[in-house]
Structure formats: structure tokens, C-alpha cells
Amino acid sequence: MIVITKEKATPQEIQHIKDRIESYDCQIHESAGETHLIFGVIGDVRRIDTGQLERMAGVDRVVRIMRPYKLAGRDFHPQDTLIQVGQVTIGGPKLTVMAGPCAVESQEQIIEVAQKVKASGANILRGGAFKPRTSPYSFQGLKEEGLIFLAEAREKTGLPIITEVVDVASLPLVADYADILQVGARNAQNFTLLKAIGELEIPVLIKRGMMSTIEELLMSAEYVLSKGNQNVILCERGIRTFEKYTRNTFDLSAIPLLKQLSHLPVIADPSHGTGLWELVSPTTLGAVAAGADGLIVEVHPDPEIAVSDGRQSLKPNRFGDLMQALKPVAQAVGRQL
Ligand code: PEP
Ligand code: MN
């Protein structure tokens, strides 16, 4: 961090600035420009409130050099993080394909989807048992019954399961069944939930909030990492913009950018990213070409009657076609399916 003093800063103001920096247990490397003093701040600057420093009389500006996400960032952790979930390694050369319905609707539905997506090459089953819905009158999920059906589908197919946790109260229950927790877009900045997940060891996929910047997503990951849980997966699922033809605006650039900034695996969610099943396949191919470590895709045996997100859900045969279309793209960028 660099602190630049004002041109007319008084000696008292300068001393005050130095005392404040030292109160954070940081050292000062001072250099004098023609009109300003420049303090290089050395030490653990994460706890320094830059706004507070900037407001001090005598301070012209404060420049952070280190990124605020020390644990999620690549600076101190250049090698890719690999996350092991059963037989599946997330983040390595093999792409991770998570597929399944938006919501678990019945035992038959989830088992049928699980068997079909597995036959097409998916390696993780998705399905929401606790659904965060915009309307309180919409289907809220089968809750524990849904988790039991997911566990049965895992039993039958061997596919590990990812499912959403919506609050701290249900975290122990969901963590008991899930192989990977999903933190949804609406909870991406639920810091109480993120800290509670940080106390566990279970892998967690954090979706980008619909209004979150890339830095905010990385700070959400930082919450989990800073509590000790190192098994964090990032997910680009589109952000809300003025565009109305798609449900969200899928940010393709976020994928290579997150890969550059962070060592954590990055998963693309073209289903929520676009909201339209016809766009899922082309955006998936783009996401993999851009360096995604895998995808999470909604697949429903009969999207017309799906209780949630039917419009963006692929039929199982279309998911099979997507997996075929993905092969040459994966190969072109040195990844396997
Ligand atoms: C979901 O995965 O079904 C979901 C609710 O996603 P998001 O949190 O990205 O909206
Ligand atoms: Mn959904």
C-alpha cells in the first residue's frame, strides 16, 4: 500500500499519518518527491481501512498494491487448486460436468435424470432441495425429502451430488447429504452463511451474485477460505443488465479473468447465464474454449412441466448432443471430458 501526502501537509499531520500506519503494526518506507511524501506501507495491510486513511488531513490518496483477496488470489498461490470429490477432480485437465434438474421434484424424476446424464458423461448430479424463489408462493423445494431422493440417486448411479444451501439454519442438514454445497446467486454475499461454510471442510461452489463484480465474487470466496475451508469453486452464472432477451447476461470474460486472478476452479452455468435452453449449448462451448474447468447445466426429463427453470432446461437427449459437441472443443483447448 502506498500513502501519498498532500502538498501542504503540516509536520503534525504527517506525524499523525505515520502514527496511524504504525498502529496497524506496519512499517513505513518513506521517500520524498518534489512536492509530496510517499509512504510505502510494509506488513499485513489487509486490516487497514483505506477510507479512514484517505480521510486524514494531510493525505492526498492511498493506493492499494495488493489485491484484497490474498487467499483466493494467485499472487501467493500460483498453482491451480484441485478439489477432490469422490473420484472426480475439479480443476484438473478433465472437465467437470454437473447436470440435473433445477429442483428435485420427485424420486422418479431425480433418478431418471441422474441415470440419463450419467449415460451422457456427466460426473456430478445437481438438484435443488431448498429453492430460493423470488415469490414466496412458488415451489420452495422438497427440503429434506429432496435430499433423501438425491442421496438415492447417488446410491444408484455413483454420481456425487451438488445441492444448494440457503441459510445457516439448514446448513448441518444439507452438509450431511451433499458432496458439494452450492451457494446461490442470491446468497453470494450472505457473509454469515459463507463464514459458517468456512468452518466446514465440504467443497462449496459459490455462484456470482446477480449484481456482483468479479472482485466481490472473489471476496465471497475469501470469506470461506479465511475460515479454513480451502475447497472453494467459483461459478459464473450471468449478471443482471439492461438486456431483456436473455434472463441474465452471461459474462464470458469473467471465466478467463477469474482463472488469471485466482487459483480456484471456475465453473460456467450457461443455464442461468442465458435462461434459454437454445443458448445453453453455444455458451457452454464458448465457456470451455475460454478456459472453464467445467459446467453446471440444468437438465429435466420434461422441461414443459418442470416446476422451476423449465425454459432453460435441456431435455436429456439435447444434453447428450451437447456432450458430443463439447468433445472437439475440449480437445482443442487441451481438456478432456
Ligand atoms: C439454481 O442453480 O437453480 C439457482 C437458483 O441458481 P442461481 O443461484 O444462480 O440463480
Ligand atoms: Mn435453476
Coordinates of N, CA, C and O in Angstrom, one line a residue, residues 27 56 83 87 114 121 128 147-148 150 192-193 244 258 263 321:
Q27 N 5.2 -1.2 8.9 CA 6.4 -0.3 8.8 C 6.2 0.6 7.7 O 5.4 0.4 6.7
M56 N -7.9 11.3 6.4 CA -7.0 12.0 7.3 C -6.5 13.3 6.7 O -6.1 13.3 5.5
I83 N -9.8 -29.8 -6.5 CA -10.7 -30.3 -5.4 C -11.2 -31.7 -5.7 O -11.7 -31.9 -6.8
Q87 N -14.4 -39.7 -6.9 CA -13.5 -40.0 -8.0 C -13.2 -38.7 -8.8 O -12.4 -38.8 -9.8
A114 N -30.6 -38.5 -13.2 CA -29.3 -39.0 -12.8 C -28.8 -40.0 -13.8 O -27.6 -40.0 -14.3
G121 N -22.3 -38.8 -19.9 CA -21.0 -38.4 -19.5 C -20.9 -37.4 -18.3 O -19.8 -36.9 -18.0
G128 N -31.8 -29.0 -6.8 CA -32.1 -28.2 -5.6 C -33.2 -28.8 -4.7 O -34.2 -29.2 -5.2
L147 N -33.4 -34.1 -0.4 CA -32.1 -34.5 -0.1 C -32.0 -36.1 -0.1 O -31.0 -36.7 -0.5
I148 N -33.0 -36.7 0.5 CA -33.1 -38.1 0.6 C -33.1 -38.7 -0.9 O -32.4 -39.7 -1.2
L150 N -32.0 -37.3 -3.6 CA -30.7 -37.1 -4.2 C -29.7 -38.1 -3.7 O -29.0 -38.7 -4.5
T192 N -22.7 -14.3 6.7 CA -22.9 -15.2 7.9 C -22.9 -16.7 7.4 O -22.2 -17.6 8.0
L193 N -23.5 -16.9 6.3 CA -23.6 -18.3 5.7 C -22.2 -18.7 5.2 O -21.7 -19.8 5.4
K244 N -33.0 -7.6 -22.2 CA -34.2 -8.4 -21.8 C -34.4 -9.7 -22.6 O -35.2 -10.5 -22.2
L258 N -11.2 -14.7 -14.1 CA -11.1 -15.4 -12.8 C -10.0 -16.4 -12.8 O -9.3 -16.5 -11.7
H263 N -6.6 -19.0 -8.2 CA -6.2 -20.4 -8.4 C -7.3 -21.3 -8.2 O -7.2 -22.6 -8.4
D321 N -26.4 -34.5 -26.8 CA -25.9 -33.8 -28.0 C -24.8 -32.8 -27.6 O -23.8 -32.6 -28.3

